[in-house]
């Protein structure tokens, strides 16, 4: 397969030195592999449950080792390292990256304000992603599949729900992984004290570590991240060294267990008991999804090198060493504890336990950060209620903290730890969450192979049949243990899925109401240049979700208060199904009506991994983009913006102020340009506002241009006067209600569910830092 190679970050790796690649590989050990590397703490203990603990023989122990070896080889190594990592979305990975990739290659996105113009983004890359040119039956099938997905809304909903299920299970994993990792790490205390004392110490110790872990999240990973990689390196060296010692000291014949023949013997001998124990074996691959989910922080090559050269061999040696020890000690009685620490030599058990606890904290930190990241992606794609997102590092991309989610995760994590107090049931719960995410990835990958990579449908069928069969076997074994802990991730996923779908449904219905009740452009133009109202100095920003037409809140506003600002901007801040939007493609700016109306439309586009700028910088970029639009005079007709009742609203792509290398520069107060480099005075001319006593001095520095006419200069002067007079933000405050006659389910979803989420969620991101004195909220009731 030869998937797309146009990622923003993937192309950089070709230019990077091996030193850079190896540095990234080293750093990835602390971020990507913390969870996967701590799995030896609980795999054998969860696998040898009550069903086979007391009767375990060498054949069964070797059979479990064989299953662990081949599971690690087929899923993390073959599936993720050699196949799934290639399905990045412009350098980003994860469930939503696959979904957004599919949304671009087949029009299955539910984003309400999507436009054809978005397909012109350089990161959209809706061309064929390489691979063989399958011109015969494969092309016909691919076209039929694409047409079918685009035609039937029910299939689009199934695809969305599938992506949401995977996301919800990742959130469930963010609750269960810290619990089982930390609990297993402190379980070594059972070998150092009596059973009576141990049961009173283990749970409080685990809870204390978990509370400290979540309480420190607001400091950000970057403050302690430099020690993450050394901890994981020491841990992997430790478990691999113990494994080698146990192999040579207890049973050198353990390498024979790598033969798949032992899997057959294991299942033949244990039958149903052995099949049910697959839920414990499954835990050896927990954390594998992080290789794909955290792809945006590193590179394909660095992740591959770290796993194949260090993580994979260390884990295999660790599991072989445990099997070698157990093969000589399985007949020591029913009270003999089967777990990681029994195979650790007694003289180094305490240091190993300390390292294990640190490694468990690192692994938990990675999954918690991943949970924050995926919730941010869902929020950007209108699939999660708005929450407060804090960027903990100005230098390291993607490090965020979400207070509400952090405390919810902590409470739920403590609840399952205290409620279960048992590695086996925690393992059952964690295993189901892990394998569900992998099944979702397999299903989405099969579509990516056909629709995005343009490969043969036979290849996609082979992929989903081979890996889907393996994962379905593990899924069934985990689901059987529903009453023994597996119900927890299902319950968690169900609650979050309901929240996500209710929010998404309510958001769509509100947008449909806005679309149906928008005011015609002709109504606005019929009012004349003064709009039939008093035009006062300043810039009025009307926030709307609409990419065309006049929102109903504006007509509602001017009807009740017949006055508005001399410059009127309809501002739409929208998300597009790409991870990043390049700064030079950030703004779409257009004019509504003739020049003398001074009415503009500005559409600001963000990807699901983009960082929204603060209000001051955003205001400068916004005003500068309008000024550059006026100066350049370029107006391109962009697809998807035309309306039957319009005279042809034209828009053009304008970048942020820092991208105007030969364009306009914006200065305030001290007259310093916002760009880092300032052209020489000979290349620039200065336009100053004629306002005598301005509240804020504003200047535009313009390059020499023979196309600069008097009307454009006058328009720029008015824009500067308006900016100096100040900006007012008009925000819609809509109360969404179900129409009369709506069904019971719709009334429950809209009037109860969506209304509750809306009242208890944050305001729009762009409204968080707006001064209250400059904000006007226009209330409306939307009957959907």
PDB file of N, CA, C and O in Angstrom, residues 578-619:
ATOM      1  N   UNK A 578     -10.272  18.899   8.838  1.00  0.00           N
ATOM      2  CA  UNK A 578      -8.832  18.722   8.646  1.00  0.00           C
ATOM      3  C   UNK A 578      -8.170  19.031   9.983  1.00  0.00           C
ATOM      4  O   UNK A 578      -8.729  19.760  10.802  1.00  0.00           O
ATOM      5  N   UNK A 579      -6.986  18.487  10.244  1.00  0.00           N
ATOM      6  CA  UNK A 579      -6.345  18.779  11.537  1.00  0.00           C
ATOM      7  C   UNK A 579      -5.897  20.226  11.677  1.00  0.00           C
ATOM      8  O   UNK A 579      -6.010  20.812  12.753  1.00  0.00           O
ATOM      9  N   UNK A 580      -5.389  20.809  10.573  1.00  0.00           N
ATOM     10  CA  UNK A 580      -4.879  22.175  10.636  1.00  0.00           C
ATOM     11  C   UNK A 580      -5.295  22.937   9.391  1.00  0.00           C
ATOM     12  O   UNK A 580      -5.432  22.368   8.314  1.00  0.00           O
ATOM     13  N   UNK A 581      -5.479  24.240   9.563  1.00  0.00           N
ATOM     14  CA  UNK A 581      -5.669  25.151   8.435  1.00  0.00           C
ATOM     15  C   UNK A 581      -4.462  26.076   8.409  1.00  0.00           C
ATOM     16  O   UNK A 581      -4.122  26.700   9.429  1.00  0.00           O
ATOM     17  N   UNK A 582      -3.812  26.158   7.278  1.00  0.00           N
ATOM     18  CA  UNK A 582      -2.617  26.998   7.174  1.00  0.00           C
ATOM     19  C   UNK A 582      -2.991  28.471   7.403  1.00  0.00           C
ATOM     20  O   UNK A 582      -4.066  28.913   6.994  1.00  0.00           O
ATOM     21  N   UNK A 583      -2.137  29.258   8.066  1.00  0.00           N
ATOM     22  CA  UNK A 583      -2.469  30.659   8.370  1.00  0.00           C
ATOM     23  C   UNK A 583      -2.834  31.475   7.137  1.00  0.00           C
ATOM     24  O   UNK A 583      -3.710  32.339   7.206  1.00  0.00           O
ATOM     25  N   UNK A 584      -2.179  31.206   6.004  1.00  0.00           N
ATOM     26  CA  UNK A 584      -2.476  31.980   4.794  1.00  0.00           C
ATOM     27  C   UNK A 584      -3.828  31.616   4.182  1.00  0.00           C
ATOM     28  O   UNK A 584      -4.273  32.270   3.234  1.00  0.00           O
ATOM     29  N   UNK A 585      -4.491  30.583   4.716  1.00  0.00           N
ATOM     30  CA  UNK A 585      -5.813  30.192   4.223  1.00  0.00           C
ATOM     31  C   UNK A 585      -6.883  30.332   5.305  1.00  0.00           C
ATOM     32  O   UNK A 585      -7.988  29.825   5.160  1.00  0.00           O
ATOM     33  N   UNK A 586      -6.566  31.048   6.367  1.00  0.00           N
ATOM     34  CA  UNK A 586      -7.441  31.098   7.535  1.00  0.00           C
ATOM     35  C   UNK A 586      -8.760  31.806   7.261  1.00  0.00           C
ATOM     36  O   UNK A 586      -9.828  31.348   7.644  1.00  0.00           O
ATOM     37  N   UNK A 587      -8.708  32.963   6.573  1.00  0.00           N
ATOM     38  CA  UNK A 587      -9.896  33.804   6.433  1.00  0.00           C
ATOM     39  C   UNK A 587     -10.476  33.724   5.029  1.00  0.00           C
ATOM     40  O   UNK A 587      -9.752  33.682   4.036  1.00  0.00           O
ATOM     41  N   UNK A 588     -11.793  33.724   4.976  1.00  0.00           N
ATOM     42  CA  UNK A 588     -12.538  33.983   3.748  1.00  0.00           C
ATOM     43  C   UNK A 588     -13.256  35.306   3.954  1.00  0.00           C
ATOM     44  O   UNK A 588     -14.066  35.440   4.875  1.00  0.00           O
ATOM     45  N   UNK A 589     -12.943  36.294   3.132  1.00  0.00           N
ATOM     46  CA  UNK A 589     -13.511  37.634   3.306  1.00  0.00           C
ATOM     47  C   UNK A 589     -14.260  38.028   2.045  1.00  0.00           C
ATOM     48  O   UNK A 589     -13.795  37.782   0.928  1.00  0.00           O
ATOM     49  N   UNK A 590     -15.422  38.616   2.244  1.00  0.00           N
ATOM     50  CA  UNK A 590     -16.217  39.089   1.110  1.00  0.00           C
ATOM     51  C   UNK A 590     -17.020  40.311   1.497  1.00  0.00           C
ATOM     52  O   UNK A 590     -17.112  40.686   2.667  1.00  0.00           O
ATOM     53  N   UNK A 591     -17.602  40.954   0.491  1.00  0.00           N
ATOM     54  CA  UNK A 591     -18.400  42.151   0.710  1.00  0.00           C
ATOM     55  C   UNK A 591     -19.861  41.829   0.426  1.00  0.00           C
ATOM     56  O   UNK A 591     -20.179  41.144  -0.549  1.00  0.00           O
ATOM     57  N   UNK A 592     -20.735  42.301   1.283  1.00  0.00           N
ATOM     58  CA  UNK A 592     -22.172  42.137   1.069  1.00  0.00           C
ATOM     59  C   UNK A 592     -22.715  43.474   0.578  1.00  0.00           C
ATOM     60  O   UNK A 592     -22.662  44.479   1.292  1.00  0.00           O
ATOM     61  N   UNK A 593     -23.230  43.476  -0.640  1.00  0.00           N
ATOM     62  CA  UNK A 593     -23.762  44.708  -1.206  1.00  0.00           C
ATOM     63  C   UNK A 593     -22.675  45.603  -1.763  1.00  0.00           C
ATOM     64  O   UNK A 593     -21.486  45.256  -1.770  1.00  0.00           O
ATOM     65  N   UNK A 594     -23.039  46.798  -2.218  1.00  0.00           N
ATOM     66  CA  UNK A 594     -22.053  47.746  -2.765  1.00  0.00           C
ATOM     67  C   UNK A 594     -21.079  48.229  -1.701  1.00  0.00           C
ATOM     68  O   UNK A 594     -21.294  48.062  -0.500  1.00  0.00           O
ATOM     69  N   UNK A 595     -20.018  48.883  -2.149  1.00  0.00           N
ATOM     70  CA  UNK A 595     -18.973  49.339  -1.234  1.00  0.00           C
ATOM     71  C   UNK A 595     -19.499  50.297  -0.178  1.00  0.00           C
ATOM     72  O   UNK A 595     -19.085  50.270   0.979  1.00  0.00           O
ATOM     73  N   UNK A 596     -20.425  51.182  -0.583  1.00  0.00           N
ATOM     74  CA  UNK A 596     -20.860  52.206   0.353  1.00  0.00           C
ATOM     75  C   UNK A 596     -21.645  51.652   1.536  1.00  0.00           C
ATOM     76  O   UNK A 596     -21.844  52.348   2.533  1.00  0.00           O
ATOM     77  N   UNK A 597     -22.061  50.379   1.458  1.00  0.00           N
ATOM     78  CA  UNK A 597     -22.778  49.786   2.582  1.00  0.00           C
ATOM     79  C   UNK A 597     -21.833  49.477   3.742  1.00  0.00           C
ATOM     80  O   UNK A 597     -22.264  49.399   4.889  1.00  0.00           O
ATOM     81  N   UNK A 598     -20.554  49.238   3.431  1.00  0.00           N
ATOM     82  CA  UNK A 598     -19.546  48.888   4.438  1.00  0.00           C
ATOM     83  C   UNK A 598     -19.972  47.658   5.262  1.00  0.00           C
ATOM     84  O   UNK A 598     -19.886  47.643   6.481  1.00  0.00           O
ATOM     85  N   UNK A 599     -20.448  46.663   4.551  1.00  0.00           N
ATOM     86  CA  UNK A 599     -20.856  45.410   5.183  1.00  0.00           C
ATOM     87  C   UNK A 599     -19.978  44.290   4.621  1.00  0.00           C
ATOM     88  O   UNK A 599     -19.849  44.150   3.400  1.00  0.00           O
ATOM     89  N   UNK A 600     -19.393  43.489   5.506  1.00  0.00           N
ATOM     90  CA  UNK A 600     -18.484  42.427   5.091  1.00  0.00           C
ATOM     91  C   UNK A 600     -18.906  41.105   5.737  1.00  0.00           C
ATOM     92  O   UNK A 600     -19.551  41.075   6.782  1.00  0.00           O
ATOM     93  N   UNK A 601     -18.518  40.059   5.080  1.00  0.00           N
ATOM     94  CA  UNK A 601     -18.651  38.731   5.685  1.00  0.00           C
ATOM     95  C   UNK A 601     -17.249  38.151   5.841  1.00  0.00           C
ATOM     96  O   UNK A 601     -16.438  38.207   4.913  1.00  0.00           O
ATOM     97  N   UNK A 602     -16.975  37.608   7.018  1.00  0.00           N
ATOM     98  CA  UNK A 602     -15.671  37.006   7.280  1.00  0.00           C
ATOM     99  C   UNK A 602     -15.886  35.611   7.867  1.00  0.00           C
ATOM    100  O   UNK A 602     -16.545  35.462   8.906  1.00  0.00           O
ATOM    101  N   UNK A 603     -15.355  34.618   7.190  1.00  0.00           N
ATOM    102  CA  UNK A 603     -15.443  33.229   7.647  1.00  0.00           C
ATOM    103  C   UNK A 603     -14.045  32.807   8.096  1.00  0.00           C
ATOM    104  O   UNK A 603     -13.091  32.862   7.316  1.00  0.00           O
ATOM    105  N   UNK A 604     -13.929  32.424   9.356  1.00  0.00           N
ATOM    106  CA  UNK A 604     -12.643  32.020   9.929  1.00  0.00           C
ATOM    107  C   UNK A 604     -12.654  30.509  10.081  1.00  0.00           C
ATOM    108  O   UNK A 604     -13.534  29.947  10.739  1.00  0.00           O
ATOM    109  N   UNK A 605     -11.684  29.844   9.486  1.00  0.00           N
ATOM    110  CA  UNK A 605     -11.674  28.377   9.444  1.00  0.00           C
ATOM    111  C   UNK A 605     -10.560  27.805  10.322  1.00  0.00           C
ATOM    112  O   UNK A 605      -9.414  28.227  10.235  1.00  0.00           O
ATOM    113  N   UNK A 606     -10.956  26.849  11.159  1.00  0.00           N
ATOM    114  CA  UNK A 606     -10.013  26.167  12.041  1.00  0.00           C
ATOM    115  C   UNK A 606     -10.119  24.656  11.833  1.00  0.00           C
ATOM    116  O   UNK A 606     -11.209  24.130  11.585  1.00  0.00           O
ATOM    117  N   UNK A 607      -8.983  23.968  11.947  1.00  0.00           N
ATOM    118  CA  UNK A 607      -8.983  22.515  11.959  1.00  0.00           C
ATOM    119  C   UNK A 607      -9.249  21.996  13.358  1.00  0.00           C
ATOM    120  O   UNK A 607      -9.219  22.752  14.335  1.00  0.00           O
ATOM    121  N   UNK A 608      -9.481  20.688  13.468  1.00  0.00           N
ATOM    122  CA  UNK A 608      -9.836  20.148  14.780  1.00  0.00           C
ATOM    123  C   UNK A 608      -8.661  20.076  15.742  1.00  0.00           C
ATOM    124  O   UNK A 608      -8.842  19.799  16.919  1.00  0.00           O
ATOM    125  N   UNK A 609      -7.429  20.328  15.271  1.00  0.00           N
ATOM    126  CA  UNK A 609      -6.279  20.385  16.175  1.00  0.00           C
ATOM    127  C   UNK A 609      -5.702  21.797  16.287  1.00  0.00           C
ATOM    128  O   UNK A 609      -4.701  22.010  16.944  1.00  0.00           O
ATOM    129  N   UNK A 610      -6.330  22.768  15.635  1.00  0.00           N
ATOM    130  CA  UNK A 610      -5.835  24.139  15.671  1.00  0.00           C
ATOM    131  C   UNK A 610      -6.047  24.765  17.040  1.00  0.00           C
ATOM    132  O   UNK A 610      -6.999  24.438  17.756  1.00  0.00           O
ATOM    133  N   UNK A 611      -5.168  25.698  17.372  1.00  0.00           N
ATOM    134  CA  UNK A 611      -5.285  26.468  18.607  1.00  0.00           C
ATOM    135  C   UNK A 611      -5.915  27.809  18.269  1.00  0.00           C
ATOM    136  O   UNK A 611      -5.414  28.540  17.417  1.00  0.00           O
ATOM    137  N   UNK A 612      -7.019  28.130  18.929  1.00  0.00           N
ATOM    138  CA  UNK A 612      -7.672  29.414  18.706  1.00  0.00           C
ATOM    139  C   UNK A 612      -6.877  30.516  19.388  1.00  0.00           C
ATOM    140  O   UNK A 612      -6.482  30.387  20.541  1.00  0.00           O
ATOM    141  N   UNK A 613      -6.671  31.605  18.666  1.00  0.00           N
ATOM    142  CA  UNK A 613      -5.880  32.714  19.211  1.00  0.00           C
ATOM    143  C   UNK A 613      -6.673  33.477  20.264  1.00  0.00           C
ATOM    144  O   UNK A 613      -7.900  33.407  20.326  1.00  0.00           O
ATOM    145  N   UNK A 614      -5.923  34.241  21.087  1.00  0.00           N
ATOM    146  CA  UNK A 614      -6.605  35.070  22.069  1.00  0.00           C
ATOM    147  C   UNK A 614      -7.309  36.230  21.374  1.00  0.00           C
ATOM    148  O   UNK A 614      -7.090  36.500  20.197  1.00  0.00           O
ATOM    149  N   UNK A 615      -8.159  36.929  22.119  1.00  0.00           N
ATOM    150  CA  UNK A 615      -9.048  37.900  21.504  1.00  0.00           C
ATOM    151  C   UNK A 615      -8.311  39.069  20.858  1.00  0.00           C
ATOM    152  O   UNK A 615      -8.673  39.512  19.774  1.00  0.00           O
ATOM    153  N   UNK A 616      -7.241  39.576  21.479  1.00  0.00           N
ATOM    154  CA  UNK A 616      -6.540  40.740  20.928  1.00  0.00           C
ATOM    155  C   UNK A 616      -5.860  40.404  19.613  1.00  0.00           C
ATOM    156  O   UNK A 616      -5.963  41.145  18.639  1.00  0.00           O
ATOM    157  N   UNK A 617      -5.165  39.278  19.584  1.00  0.00           N
ATOM    158  CA  UNK A 617      -4.489  38.883  18.349  1.00  0.00           C
ATOM    159  C   UNK A 617      -5.508  38.543  17.271  1.00  0.00           C
ATOM    160  O   UNK A 617      -5.301  38.844  16.091  1.00  0.00           O
ATOM    161  N   UNK A 618      -6.601  37.924  17.683  1.00  0.00           N
ATOM    162  CA  UNK A 618      -7.636  37.585  16.707  1.00  0.00           C
ATOM    163  C   UNK A 618      -8.261  38.843  16.109  1.00  0.00           C
ATOM    164  O   UNK A 618      -8.503  38.921  14.901  1.00  0.00           O
ATOM    165  N   UNK A 619      -8.517  39.854  16.941  1.00  0.00           N
ATOM    166  CA  UNK A 619      -9.085  41.108  16.435  1.00  0.00           C
ATOM    167  C   UNK A 619      -8.161  41.759  15.410  1.00  0.00           C
ATOM    168  O   UNK A 619      -8.611  42.250  14.376  1.00  0.00           O
TER     169      UNK A 619
END
